[in-house]
mmCIF file with all atom_site columns, C-alpha atoms in Angstrom:
data_model
loop_
_atom_site.group_PDB
_atom_site.id
_atom_site.type_symbol
_atom_site.label_atom_id
_atom_site.label_alt_id
_atom_site.label_comp_id
_atom_site.label_asym_id
_atom_site.label_entity_id
_atom_site.label_seq_id
_atom_site.pdbx_PDB_ins_code
_atom_site.Cartn_x
_atom_site.Cartn_y
_atom_site.Cartn_z
_atom_site.occupancy
_atom_site.B_iso_or_equiv
_atom_site.pdbx_formal_charge
_atom_site.auth_seq_id
_atom_site.auth_comp_id
_atom_site.auth_asym_id
_atom_site.auth_atom_id
_atom_site.pdbx_PDB_model_num
ATOM 1   C CA . MET A 1 1   ? -26.470 -46.033 -38.464 1.00 60.00 ? 9   MET A CA 1
ATOM 2   C CA . LYS A 1 2   ? -29.180 -44.499 -36.492 1.00 76.00 ? 10  LYS A CA 1
ATOM 3   C CA . THR A 1 3   ? -31.850 -42.496 -38.301 1.00 87.00 ? 11  THR A CA 1
ATOM 4   C CA . ILE A 1 4   ? -33.042 -39.501 -36.577 1.00 91.00 ? 12  ILE A CA 1
ATOM 5   C CA . PRO A 1 5   ? -36.558 -38.456 -36.828 1.00 94.00 ? 13  PRO A CA 1
ATOM 6   C CA . ILE A 1 6   ? -37.348 -34.637 -36.952 1.00 95.00 ? 14  ILE A CA 1
ATOM 7   C CA . ALA A 1 7   ? -40.385 -32.359 -37.008 1.00 94.00 ? 15  ALA A CA 1
ATOM 8   C CA . ILE A 1 8   ? -40.758 -29.262 -38.324 1.00 93.00 ? 16  ILE A CA 1
ATOM 9   C CA . VAL A 1 9   ? -42.934 -26.686 -37.225 1.00 94.00 ? 17  VAL A CA 1
ATOM 10  C CA . ASP A 1 10  ? -43.081 -23.365 -39.466 1.00 92.00 ? 18  ASP A CA 1
ATOM 11  C CA . ASP A 1 11  ? -46.480 -21.353 -40.318 1.00 89.00 ? 19  ASP A CA 1
ATOM 12  C CA . HIS A 1 12  ? -43.634 -20.419 -44.205 1.00 89.00 ? 20  HIS A CA 1
ATOM 13  C CA . THR A 1 13  ? -44.383 -23.000 -46.441 1.00 87.00 ? 21  THR A CA 1
ATOM 14  C CA . LEU A 1 14  ? -41.140 -22.470 -48.701 1.00 87.00 ? 22  LEU A CA 1
ATOM 15  C CA . MET A 1 15  ? -38.781 -22.801 -45.683 1.00 87.00 ? 23  MET A CA 1
ATOM 16  C CA . SER A 1 16  ? -40.637 -25.479 -44.223 1.00 88.00 ? 24  SER A CA 1
ATOM 17  C CA . LYS A 1 17  ? -40.960 -27.297 -47.489 1.00 90.00 ? 25  LYS A CA 1
ATOM 18  C CA . ALA A 1 18  ? -37.453 -26.411 -48.286 1.00 89.00 ? 26  ALA A CA 1
ATOM 19  C CA . LEU A 1 19  ? -35.727 -28.278 -44.734 1.00 89.00 ? 27  LEU A CA 1
ATOM 20  C CA . GLU A 1 20  ? -37.711 -31.466 -45.810 1.00 91.00 ? 28  GLU A CA 1
ATOM 21  C CA . ASN A 1 21  ? -36.181 -31.620 -49.237 1.00 91.00 ? 29  ASN A CA 1
ATOM 22  C CA . MET A 1 22  ? -32.945 -31.133 -47.739 1.00 90.00 ? 30  MET A CA 1
ATOM 23  C CA . ILE A 1 23  ? -33.218 -32.819 -44.691 1.00 90.00 ? 31  ILE A CA 1
ATOM 24  C CA . ALA A 1 24  ? -34.725 -36.052 -46.628 1.00 88.00 ? 32  ALA A CA 1
ATOM 25  C CA . GLU A 1 25  ? -31.301 -36.016 -48.852 1.00 88.00 ? 33  GLU A CA 1
ATOM 26  C CA . ASN A 1 26  ? -29.664 -37.110 -45.807 1.00 88.00 ? 34  ASN A CA 1
ATOM 27  C CA . PRO A 1 27  ? -29.842 -40.932 -44.944 1.00 88.00 ? 35  PRO A CA 1
ATOM 28  C CA . GLN A 1 28  ? -28.979 -40.404 -41.328 1.00 91.00 ? 36  GLN A CA 1
ATOM 29  C CA . TYR A 1 29  ? -32.370 -37.780 -40.787 1.00 92.00 ? 37  TYR A CA 1
ATOM 30  C CA . LYS A 1 30  ? -36.152 -38.545 -41.316 1.00 91.00 ? 38  LYS A CA 1
ATOM 31  C CA . VAL A 1 31  ? -38.952 -35.650 -40.893 1.00 93.00 ? 39  VAL A CA 1
ATOM 32  C CA . VAL A 1 32  ? -41.938 -37.437 -39.958 1.00 93.00 ? 40  VAL A CA 1
ATOM 33  C CA . MET A 1 33  ? -43.907 -34.303 -39.248 1.00 93.00 ? 41  MET A CA 1
ATOM 34  C CA . ASN A 1 34  ? -44.313 -31.257 -40.623 1.00 94.00 ? 42  ASN A CA 1
ATOM 35  C CA . HIS A 1 35  ? -46.887 -28.549 -39.309 1.00 94.00 ? 43  HIS A CA 1
ATOM 36  C CA . PRO A 1 36  ? -47.467 -24.607 -39.848 1.00 92.00 ? 44  PRO A CA 1
ATOM 37  C CA . ASN A 1 37  ? -48.068 -23.942 -35.865 1.00 91.00 ? 45  ASN A CA 1
ATOM 38  C CA . GLY A 1 38  ? -48.004 -25.111 -32.602 1.00 91.00 ? 46  GLY A CA 1
ATOM 39  C CA . GLU A 1 39  ? -51.436 -26.126 -32.230 1.00 93.00 ? 47  GLU A CA 1
ATOM 40  C CA . ASP A 1 40  ? -51.529 -28.317 -35.074 1.00 93.00 ? 48  ASP A CA 1
ATOM 41  C CA . PHE A 1 41  ? -47.890 -29.629 -34.256 1.00 93.00 ? 49  PHE A CA 1
ATOM 42  C CA . ILE A 1 42  ? -49.303 -30.999 -30.677 1.00 93.00 ? 50  ILE A CA 1
ATOM 43  C CA . GLU A 1 43  ? -52.809 -32.029 -31.874 1.00 93.00 ? 51  GLU A CA 1
ATOM 44  C CA . ALA A 1 44  ? -51.112 -34.454 -34.634 1.00 92.00 ? 52  ALA A CA 1
ATOM 45  C CA . LEU A 1 45  ? -47.708 -35.107 -31.538 1.00 92.00 ? 53  LEU A CA 1
ATOM 46  C CA . GLU A 1 46  ? -50.566 -36.503 -29.247 1.00 89.00 ? 54  GLU A CA 1
ATOM 47  C CA . LYS A 1 47  ? -52.184 -39.103 -32.453 1.00 89.00 ? 55  LYS A CA 1
ATOM 48  C CA . THR A 1 48  ? -49.104 -40.615 -33.215 1.00 86.00 ? 56  THR A CA 1
ATOM 49  C CA . ALA A 1 49  ? -46.620 -42.949 -31.979 1.00 85.00 ? 57  ALA A CA 1
ATOM 50  C CA . ASP A 1 50  ? -44.229 -41.982 -34.652 1.00 87.00 ? 58  ASP A CA 1
ATOM 51  C CA . LEU A 1 51  ? -42.711 -39.036 -32.038 1.00 92.00 ? 59  LEU A CA 1
ATOM 52  C CA . PRO A 1 52  ? -39.159 -36.696 -33.110 1.00 93.00 ? 60  PRO A CA 1
ATOM 53  C CA . ALA A 1 53  ? -36.469 -36.608 -31.152 1.00 93.00 ? 61  ALA A CA 1
ATOM 54  C CA . VAL A 1 54  ? -35.515 -33.212 -32.416 1.00 93.00 ? 62  VAL A CA 1
ATOM 55  C CA . VAL A 1 55  ? -37.895 -30.205 -33.657 1.00 94.00 ? 63  VAL A CA 1
ATOM 56  C CA . LEU A 1 56  ? -37.358 -27.244 -36.012 1.00 94.00 ? 64  LEU A CA 1
ATOM 57  C CA . MET A 1 57  ? -39.395 -24.568 -34.110 1.00 92.00 ? 65  MET A CA 1
ATOM 58  C CA . ASP A 1 58  ? -40.422 -21.772 -35.517 1.00 91.00 ? 66  ASP A CA 1
ATOM 59  C CA . ILE A 1 59  ? -40.676 -18.374 -33.237 1.00 89.00 ? 67  ILE A CA 1
ATOM 60  C CA . ASN A 1 60  ? -43.380 -16.413 -34.543 1.00 87.00 ? 68  ASN A CA 1
ATOM 61  C CA . MET A 1 61  ? -46.320 -18.271 -35.570 1.00 88.00 ? 69  MET A CA 1
ATOM 62  C CA . PRO A 1 62  ? -50.368 -17.985 -35.368 1.00 86.00 ? 70  PRO A CA 1
ATOM 63  C CA . PHE A 1 63  ? -52.242 -20.087 -32.846 1.00 86.00 ? 71  PHE A CA 1
ATOM 64  C CA . LYS A 1 64  ? -49.448 -21.080 -30.607 1.00 89.00 ? 72  LYS A CA 1
ATOM 65  C CA . ASN A 1 65  ? -46.119 -19.656 -31.091 1.00 91.00 ? 73  ASN A CA 1
ATOM 66  C CA . GLY A 1 66  ? -43.012 -21.426 -30.880 1.00 90.00 ? 74  GLY A CA 1
ATOM 67  C CA . ILE A 1 67  ? -42.359 -20.245 -27.165 1.00 91.00 ? 75  ILE A CA 1
ATOM 68  C CA . GLU A 1 68  ? -45.519 -21.275 -26.354 1.00 92.00 ? 76  GLU A CA 1
ATOM 69  C CA . THR A 1 69  ? -45.572 -24.743 -27.871 1.00 94.00 ? 77  THR A CA 1
ATOM 70  C CA . THR A 1 70  ? -41.734 -25.065 -26.686 1.00 93.00 ? 78  THR A CA 1
ATOM 71  C CA . GLU A 1 71  ? -43.208 -24.637 -23.153 1.00 92.00 ? 79  GLU A CA 1
ATOM 72  C CA . TRP A 1 72  ? -45.710 -27.277 -23.592 1.00 94.00 ? 80  TRP A CA 1
ATOM 73  C CA . LEU A 1 73  ? -43.129 -29.805 -25.387 1.00 93.00 ? 81  LEU A CA 1
ATOM 74  C CA . SER A 1 74  ? -41.069 -29.270 -21.850 1.00 90.00 ? 82  SER A CA 1
ATOM 75  C CA . GLY A 1 75  ? -43.772 -30.034 -19.971 1.00 90.00 ? 83  GLY A CA 1
ATOM 76  C CA . HIS A 1 76  ? -45.452 -33.393 -21.944 1.00 92.00 ? 84  HIS A CA 1
ATOM 77  C CA . TYR A 1 77  ? -42.489 -34.722 -23.932 1.00 92.00 ? 85  TYR A CA 1
ATOM 78  C CA . PRO A 1 78  ? -39.395 -33.597 -22.076 1.00 90.00 ? 86  PRO A CA 1
ATOM 79  C CA . ASP A 1 79  ? -37.268 -35.887 -24.186 1.00 91.00 ? 87  ASP A CA 1
ATOM 80  C CA . ILE A 1 80  ? -38.231 -34.216 -27.368 1.00 92.00 ? 88  ILE A CA 1
ATOM 81  C CA . LYS A 1 81  ? -35.374 -31.673 -28.300 1.00 93.00 ? 89  LYS A CA 1
ATOM 82  C CA . VAL A 1 82  ? -36.134 -28.298 -29.597 1.00 93.00 ? 90  VAL A CA 1
ATOM 83  C CA . ILE A 1 83  ? -33.868 -25.887 -32.018 1.00 91.00 ? 91  ILE A CA 1
ATOM 84  C CA . ALA A 1 84  ? -35.350 -22.658 -32.423 1.00 88.00 ? 92  ALA A CA 1
ATOM 85  C CA . LEU A 1 85  ? -35.214 -21.800 -36.443 1.00 86.00 ? 93  LEU A CA 1
ATOM 86  C CA . THR A 1 86  ? -35.631 -17.601 -36.720 1.00 81.00 ? 94  THR A CA 1
ATOM 87  C CA . MET A 1 87  ? -34.706 -14.123 -38.705 1.00 80.00 ? 95  MET A CA 1
ATOM 88  C CA . GLU A 1 88  ? -34.345 -13.031 -34.813 1.00 71.00 ? 96  GLU A CA 1
ATOM 89  C CA . ASP A 1 89  ? -31.169 -12.177 -33.232 1.00 68.00 ? 97  ASP A CA 1
ATOM 90  C CA . ASP A 1 90  ? -33.272 -10.542 -30.276 1.00 67.00 ? 98  ASP A CA 1
ATOM 91  C CA . GLU A 1 91  ? -32.136 -11.116 -26.893 1.00 65.00 ? 99  GLU A CA 1
ATOM 92  C CA . LYS A 1 92  ? -34.942 -11.191 -25.474 1.00 71.00 ? 100 LYS A CA 1
ATOM 93  C CA . VAL A 1 93  ? -37.031 -13.495 -27.657 1.00 76.00 ? 101 VAL A CA 1
ATOM 94  C CA . LEU A 1 94  ? -33.233 -15.569 -27.433 1.00 76.00 ? 102 LEU A CA 1
ATOM 95  C CA . ILE A 1 95  ? -33.789 -15.902 -23.799 1.00 72.00 ? 103 ILE A CA 1
ATOM 96  C CA . LYS A 1 96  ? -37.446 -16.213 -23.701 1.00 79.00 ? 104 LYS A CA 1
ATOM 97  C CA . MET A 1 97  ? -37.100 -19.258 -26.208 1.00 81.00 ? 105 MET A CA 1
ATOM 98  C CA . LEU A 1 98  ? -34.008 -20.740 -23.740 1.00 79.00 ? 106 LEU A CA 1
ATOM 99  C CA . LYS A 1 99  ? -36.484 -20.453 -20.846 1.00 78.00 ? 107 LYS A CA 1
ATOM 100 C CA . ALA A 1 100 ? -38.936 -22.132 -22.723 1.00 84.00 ? 108 ALA A CA 1
ATOM 101 C CA . GLY A 1 101 ? -37.008 -25.547 -23.138 1.00 85.00 ? 109 GLY A CA 1
ATOM 102 C CA . ALA A 1 102 ? -35.116 -24.581 -26.297 1.00 86.00 ? 110 ALA A CA 1
ATOM 103 C CA . LYS A 1 103 ? -31.570 -26.398 -26.406 1.00 86.00 ? 111 LYS A CA 1
ATOM 104 C CA . GLY A 1 104 ? -30.408 -24.836 -29.684 1.00 84.00 ? 112 GLY A CA 1
ATOM 105 C CA . TYR A 1 105 ? -31.084 -21.594 -31.290 1.00 82.00 ? 113 TYR A CA 1
ATOM 106 C CA . LEU A 1 106 ? -30.167 -20.991 -34.789 1.00 84.00 ? 114 LEU A CA 1
ATOM 107 C CA . LEU A 1 107 ? -30.859 -18.137 -37.871 1.00 82.00 ? 115 LEU A CA 1
ATOM 108 C CA . LYS A 1 108 ? -32.695 -19.058 -40.642 1.00 80.00 ? 116 LYS A CA 1
ATOM 109 C CA . ASP A 1 109 ? -29.861 -17.788 -43.137 1.00 79.00 ? 117 ASP A CA 1
ATOM 110 C CA . MET A 1 110 ? -27.287 -20.530 -41.477 1.00 78.00 ? 118 MET A CA 1
ATOM 111 C CA . GLN A 1 111 ? -25.582 -22.741 -43.516 1.00 82.00 ? 119 GLN A CA 1
ATOM 112 C CA . PRO A 1 112 ? -26.864 -26.088 -43.866 1.00 84.00 ? 120 PRO A CA 1
ATOM 113 C CA . SER A 1 113 ? -23.714 -28.174 -42.536 1.00 85.00 ? 121 SER A CA 1
ATOM 114 C CA . ILE A 1 114 ? -24.591 -25.494 -39.371 1.00 84.00 ? 122 ILE A CA 1
ATOM 115 C CA . LEU A 1 115 ? -28.004 -27.219 -38.952 1.00 87.00 ? 123 LEU A CA 1
ATOM 116 C CA . PHE A 1 116 ? -26.891 -30.885 -39.336 1.00 89.00 ? 124 PHE A CA 1
ATOM 117 C CA . GLN A 1 117 ? -24.155 -29.967 -36.676 1.00 87.00 ? 125 GLN A CA 1
ATOM 118 C CA . ALA A 1 118 ? -27.172 -28.930 -34.555 1.00 88.00 ? 126 ALA A CA 1
ATOM 119 C CA . ILE A 1 119 ? -29.273 -31.163 -34.572 1.00 90.00 ? 127 ILE A CA 1
ATOM 120 C CA . ASP A 1 120 ? -26.143 -34.251 -34.448 1.00 89.00 ? 128 ASP A CA 1
ATOM 121 C CA . THR A 1 121 ? -25.273 -31.784 -31.147 1.00 87.00 ? 129 THR A CA 1
ATOM 122 C CA . VAL A 1 122 ? -28.818 -31.848 -29.645 1.00 87.00 ? 130 VAL A CA 1
ATOM 123 C CA . PHE A 1 123 ? -29.588 -35.122 -30.511 1.00 89.00 ? 131 PHE A CA 1
ATOM 124 C CA . GLU A 1 124 ? -26.678 -36.956 -28.360 1.00 85.00 ? 132 GLU A CA 1
ATOM 125 C CA . LYS A 1 125 ? -25.487 -34.240 -26.171 1.00 81.00 ? 133 LYS A CA 1
ATOM 126 C CA . GLY A 1 126 ? -28.419 -32.337 -25.361 1.00 76.00 ? 134 GLY A CA 1
ATOM 127 C CA . SER A 1 127 ? -27.753 -28.600 -26.509 1.00 76.00 ? 135 SER A CA 1
ATOM 128 C CA . PHE A 1 128 ? -26.037 -26.539 -29.395 1.00 77.00 ? 136 PHE A CA 1
ATOM 129 C CA . TYR A 1 129 ? -25.480 -23.414 -29.410 1.00 68.00 ? 137 TYR A CA 1
ATOM 130 C CA . THR A 1 130 ? -23.070 -21.224 -31.837 1.00 64.00 ? 138 THR A CA 1
ATOM 131 C CA . ASP A 1 131 ? -20.721 -17.932 -31.493 1.00 56.00 ? 139 ASP A CA 1
ATOM 132 C CA . PHE A 1 132 ? -23.821 -15.672 -31.639 1.00 57.00 ? 140 PHE A CA 1
ATOM 133 C CA . VAL A 1 133 ? -25.626 -17.009 -29.328 1.00 58.00 ? 141 VAL A CA 1
ATOM 134 C CA . ALA A 1 134 ? -23.210 -17.555 -27.114 1.00 52.00 ? 142 ALA A CA 1
ATOM 135 C CA . GLN A 1 135 ? -22.150 -14.254 -27.133 1.00 54.00 ? 143 GLN A CA 1
ATOM 136 C CA . LYS A 1 136 ? -25.599 -12.586 -26.605 1.00 55.00 ? 144 LYS A CA 1
ATOM 137 C CA . LEU A 1 137 ? -25.987 -15.133 -23.380 1.00 52.00 ? 145 LEU A CA 1
ATOM 138 C CA . LEU A 1 138 ? -22.731 -13.414 -22.520 1.00 49.00 ? 146 LEU A CA 1
ATOM 139 C CA . LYS A 1 139 ? -23.877 -9.966  -23.280 1.00 54.00 ? 147 LYS A CA 1
ATOM 140 C CA . VAL A 1 140 ? -26.793 -10.672 -20.637 1.00 49.00 ? 148 VAL A CA 1
ATOM 141 C CA . LYS A 1 141 ? -25.147 -12.203 -18.239 1.00 50.00 ? 149 LYS A CA 1
ATOM 142 C CA . THR A 1 142 ? -22.811 -9.450  -17.714 1.00 49.00 ? 150 THR A CA 1
ATOM 143 C CA . GLU A 1 143 ? -25.547 -6.731  -17.984 1.00 56.00 ? 151 GLU A CA 1
ATOM 144 C CA . ASP A 1 144 ? -27.238 -8.996  -15.204 1.00 54.00 ? 152 ASP A CA 1
ATOM 145 C CA . LEU A 1 145 ? -24.463 -9.217  -13.404 1.00 48.00 ? 153 LEU A CA 1
ATOM 146 C CA . LYS A 1 146 ? -23.594 -5.142  -13.630 1.00 55.00 ? 154 LYS A CA 1
ATOM 147 C CA . ASN A 1 147 ? -27.374 -4.386  -12.693 1.00 57.00 ? 155 ASN A CA 1
ATOM 148 C CA . GLN A 1 148 ? -26.795 -6.835  -9.771  1.00 59.00 ? 156 GLN A CA 1
ATOM 149 C CA . SER A 1 149 ? -23.515 -4.888  -8.618  1.00 58.00 ? 157 SER A CA 1
ATOM 150 C CA . LEU A 1 150 ? -25.223 -1.052  -9.027  1.00 65.00 ? 158 LEU A CA 1
ATOM 151 C CA . LEU A 1 151 ? -28.248 -2.356  -7.111  1.00 69.00 ? 159 LEU A CA 1
ATOM 152 C CA . SER A 1 152 ? -25.659 -3.307  -3.863  1.00 70.00 ? 160 SER A CA 1
ATOM 153 C CA . GLU A 1 153 ? -24.058 -0.288  -4.299  1.00 72.00 ? 161 GLU A CA 1
ATOM 154 C CA . LEU A 1 154 ? -27.221 1.460   -3.651  1.00 79.00 ? 162 LEU A CA 1
ATOM 155 C CA . LYS A 1 155 ? -28.131 2.475   0.243   1.00 81.00 ? 163 LYS A CA 1
ATOM 156 C CA . GLU A 1 156 ? -31.225 1.838   1.445   1.00 84.00 ? 164 GLU A CA 1
ATOM 157 C CA . ARG A 1 157 ? -32.263 5.699   1.857   1.00 87.00 ? 165 ARG A CA 1
ATOM 158 C CA . GLU A 1 158 ? -31.017 5.954   -1.788  1.00 86.00 ? 166 GLU A CA 1
ATOM 159 C CA . ILE A 1 159 ? -33.097 3.427   -2.880  1.00 85.00 ? 167 ILE A CA 1
ATOM 160 C CA . GLU A 1 160 ? -36.177 5.184   -1.108  1.00 88.00 ? 168 GLU A CA 1
ATOM 161 C CA . PHE A 1 161 ? -35.572 8.533   -2.951  1.00 88.00 ? 169 PHE A CA 1
ATOM 162 C CA . ILE A 1 162 ? -35.467 6.233   -6.350  1.00 86.00 ? 170 ILE A CA 1
ATOM 163 C CA . LYS A 1 163 ? -38.767 5.122   -5.862  1.00 88.00 ? 171 LYS A CA 1
ATOM 164 C CA . LEU A 1 164 ? -40.096 8.293   -4.618  1.00 89.00 ? 172 LEU A CA 1
ATOM 165 C CA . ALA A 1 165 ? -38.367 10.141  -7.696  1.00 86.00 ? 173 ALA A CA 1
ATOM 166 C CA . CYS A 1 166 ? -40.693 7.725   -10.003 1.00 82.00 ? 174 CYS A CA 1
ATOM 167 C CA . SER A 1 167 ? -43.853 10.049  -8.749  1.00 83.00 ? 175 SER A CA 1
ATOM 168 C CA . GLU A 1 168 ? -45.044 12.945  -9.600  1.00 81.00 ? 176 GLU A CA 1
ATOM 169 C CA . LEU A 1 169 ? -43.345 15.005  -6.126  1.00 87.00 ? 177 LEU A CA 1
ATOM 170 C CA . THR A 1 170 ? -40.647 17.545  -6.978  1.00 89.00 ? 178 THR A CA 1
ATOM 171 C CA . TYR A 1 171 ? -37.415 17.154  -5.088  1.00 90.00 ? 179 TYR A CA 1
ATOM 172 C CA . LYS A 1 172 ? -38.481 19.387  -2.411  1.00 91.00 ? 180 LYS A CA 1
ATOM 173 C CA . GLU A 1 173 ? -41.938 17.418  -2.006  1.00 92.00 ? 181 GLU A CA 1
ATOM 174 C CA . ILE A 1 174 ? -39.756 14.525  -1.508  1.00 91.00 ? 182 ILE A CA 1
ATOM 175 C CA . ALA A 1 175 ? -37.448 15.832  0.816   1.00 92.00 ? 183 ALA A CA 1
ATOM 176 C CA . ASP A 1 176 ? -40.619 16.821  2.798   1.00 92.00 ? 184 ASP A CA 1
ATOM 177 C CA . LYS A 1 177 ? -41.730 13.010  2.400   1.00 90.00 ? 185 LYS A CA 1
ATOM 178 C CA . MET A 1 178 ? -38.575 11.626  3.619   1.00 91.00 ? 186 MET A CA 1
ATOM 179 C CA . CYS A 1 179 ? -38.378 14.190  6.674   1.00 92.00 ? 187 CYS A CA 1
ATOM 180 C CA . LEU A 1 180 ? -34.485 15.568  5.084   1.00 91.00 ? 188 LEU A CA 1
ATOM 181 C CA . SER A 1 181 ? -33.492 18.679  3.973   1.00 92.00 ? 189 SER A CA 1
ATOM 182 C CA . PRO A 1 182 ? -33.658 19.700  0.094   1.00 90.00 ? 190 PRO A CA 1
ATOM 183 C CA . LYS A 1 183 ? -29.741 19.488  0.144   1.00 90.00 ? 191 LYS A CA 1
ATOM 184 C CA . THR A 1 184 ? -29.497 15.877  2.020   1.00 91.00 ? 192 THR A CA 1
ATOM 185 C CA . ILE A 1 185 ? -32.196 14.961  -1.530  1.00 89.00 ? 193 ILE A CA 1
ATOM 186 C CA . ASP A 1 186 ? -29.853 16.917  -3.615  1.00 90.00 ? 194 ASP A CA 1
ATOM 187 C CA . GLY A 1 187 ? -26.923 14.652  -2.011  1.00 88.00 ? 195 GLY A CA 1
ATOM 188 C CA . TYR A 1 188 ? -29.189 11.471  -2.767  1.00 87.00 ? 196 TYR A CA 1
ATOM 189 C CA . ARG A 1 189 ? -29.606 12.823  -6.222  1.00 89.00 ? 197 ARG A CA 1
ATOM 190 C CA . ASP A 1 190 ? -26.099 13.647  -7.161  1.00 89.00 ? 198 ASP A CA 1
ATOM 191 C CA . SER A 1 191 ? -24.718 10.508  -5.757  1.00 87.00 ? 199 SER A CA 1
ATOM 192 C CA . VAL A 1 192 ? -27.704 8.018   -7.469  1.00 85.00 ? 200 VAL A CA 1
ATOM 193 C CA . PHE A 1 193 ? -27.089 9.957   -10.785 1.00 87.00 ? 201 PHE A CA 1
ATOM 194 C CA . ILE A 1 194 ? -23.284 8.806   -10.952 1.00 85.00 ? 202 ILE A CA 1
ATOM 195 C CA . LYS A 1 195 ? -23.608 5.398   -8.870  1.00 83.00 ? 203 LYS A CA 1
ATOM 196 C CA . LEU A 1 196 ? -26.056 4.495   -12.063 1.00 81.00 ? 204 LEU A CA 1
ATOM 197 C CA . ASP A 1 197 ? -24.098 6.636   -14.792 1.00 80.00 ? 205 ASP A CA 1
ATOM 198 C CA . ILE A 1 198 ? -27.634 8.566   -15.649 1.00 80.00 ? 206 ILE A CA 1
ATOM 199 C CA . LYS A 1 199 ? -27.652 11.975  -16.224 1.00 81.00 ? 207 LYS A CA 1
ATOM 200 C CA . ASN A 1 200 ? -31.503 13.001  -15.336 1.00 81.00 ? 208 ASN A CA 1
ATOM 201 C CA . ARG A 1 201 ? -34.672 12.128  -13.494 1.00 83.00 ? 209 ARG A CA 1
ATOM 202 C CA . VAL A 1 202 ? -36.012 10.327  -16.651 1.00 76.00 ? 210 VAL A CA 1
ATOM 203 C CA . GLY A 1 203 ? -32.822 8.067   -17.068 1.00 77.00 ? 211 GLY A CA 1
ATOM 204 C CA . LEU A 1 204 ? -33.745 7.436   -13.314 1.00 81.00 ? 212 LEU A CA 1
ATOM 205 C CA . VAL A 1 205 ? -37.434 6.642   -13.922 1.00 80.00 ? 213 VAL A CA 1
ATOM 206 C CA . LEU A 1 206 ? -36.538 4.202   -16.256 1.00 74.00 ? 214 LEU A CA 1
ATOM 207 C CA . PHE A 1 207 ? -33.733 1.966   -14.401 1.00 78.00 ? 215 PHE A CA 1
ATOM 208 C CA . ALA A 1 208 ? -36.211 1.808   -11.850 1.00 80.00 ? 216 ALA A CA 1
ATOM 209 C CA . MET A 1 209 ? -39.025 0.410   -13.884 1.00 75.00 ? 217 MET A CA 1
ATOM 210 C CA . LYS A 1 210 ? -36.241 -1.968  -15.208 1.00 73.00 ? 218 LYS A CA 1
ATOM 211 C CA . HIS A 1 211 ? -35.544 -3.300  -12.193 1.00 75.00 ? 219 HIS A CA 1
ATOM 212 C CA . ASN A 1 212 ? -39.052 -3.282  -10.587 1.00 75.00 ? 220 ASN A CA 1
ATOM 213 C CA . LEU A 1 213 ? -38.633 -0.425  -7.966  1.00 76.00 ? 221 LEU A CA 1
ATOM 214 C CA . CYS A 1 214 ? -41.290 1.385   -9.356  1.00 69.00 ? 222 CYS A CA 1
#
């Protein structure tokens, strides 16, 4: 039976020690490193021959956070698999961590059995996602597809109108800028509001900012 070497990187001492003690009770796993931040972990990693196969990585840490450390690992030690351990269920943080190279993402209130299942799966197969993570990823993907669909529905002149609407110009001034009548601009505005399901110019500007149109 192969023992899986594990590193813990977490600035919460009680949490990291509790994890280490729990893992130590199972002969299938061995904690070979335990550090309070990414900077200390990287420094120690470059000096040891006893490399971990799986890293349990906190996200919010001083000096070098989990996202930065995972990015570094992806570039220097791509065979080491990272499982993010966090209290945050923010999909933006989730996406950043997965883009950095994390192979799993677990909330710290998980059951111990889920943790060991994640370690085994990541070690043997490369990645592990709970239903929670899968739902978050599906939501993000669905929203991306929806936004791509919305953008594809906009005509070139409507996009031009949206960009100008991000300025301080009045609708009449936008009409002059586009060499169109105010009535035509009103038509563009109403059409864009319907297509994007927004109610006012503020909503239009927020949409434009989100999609780098202004």
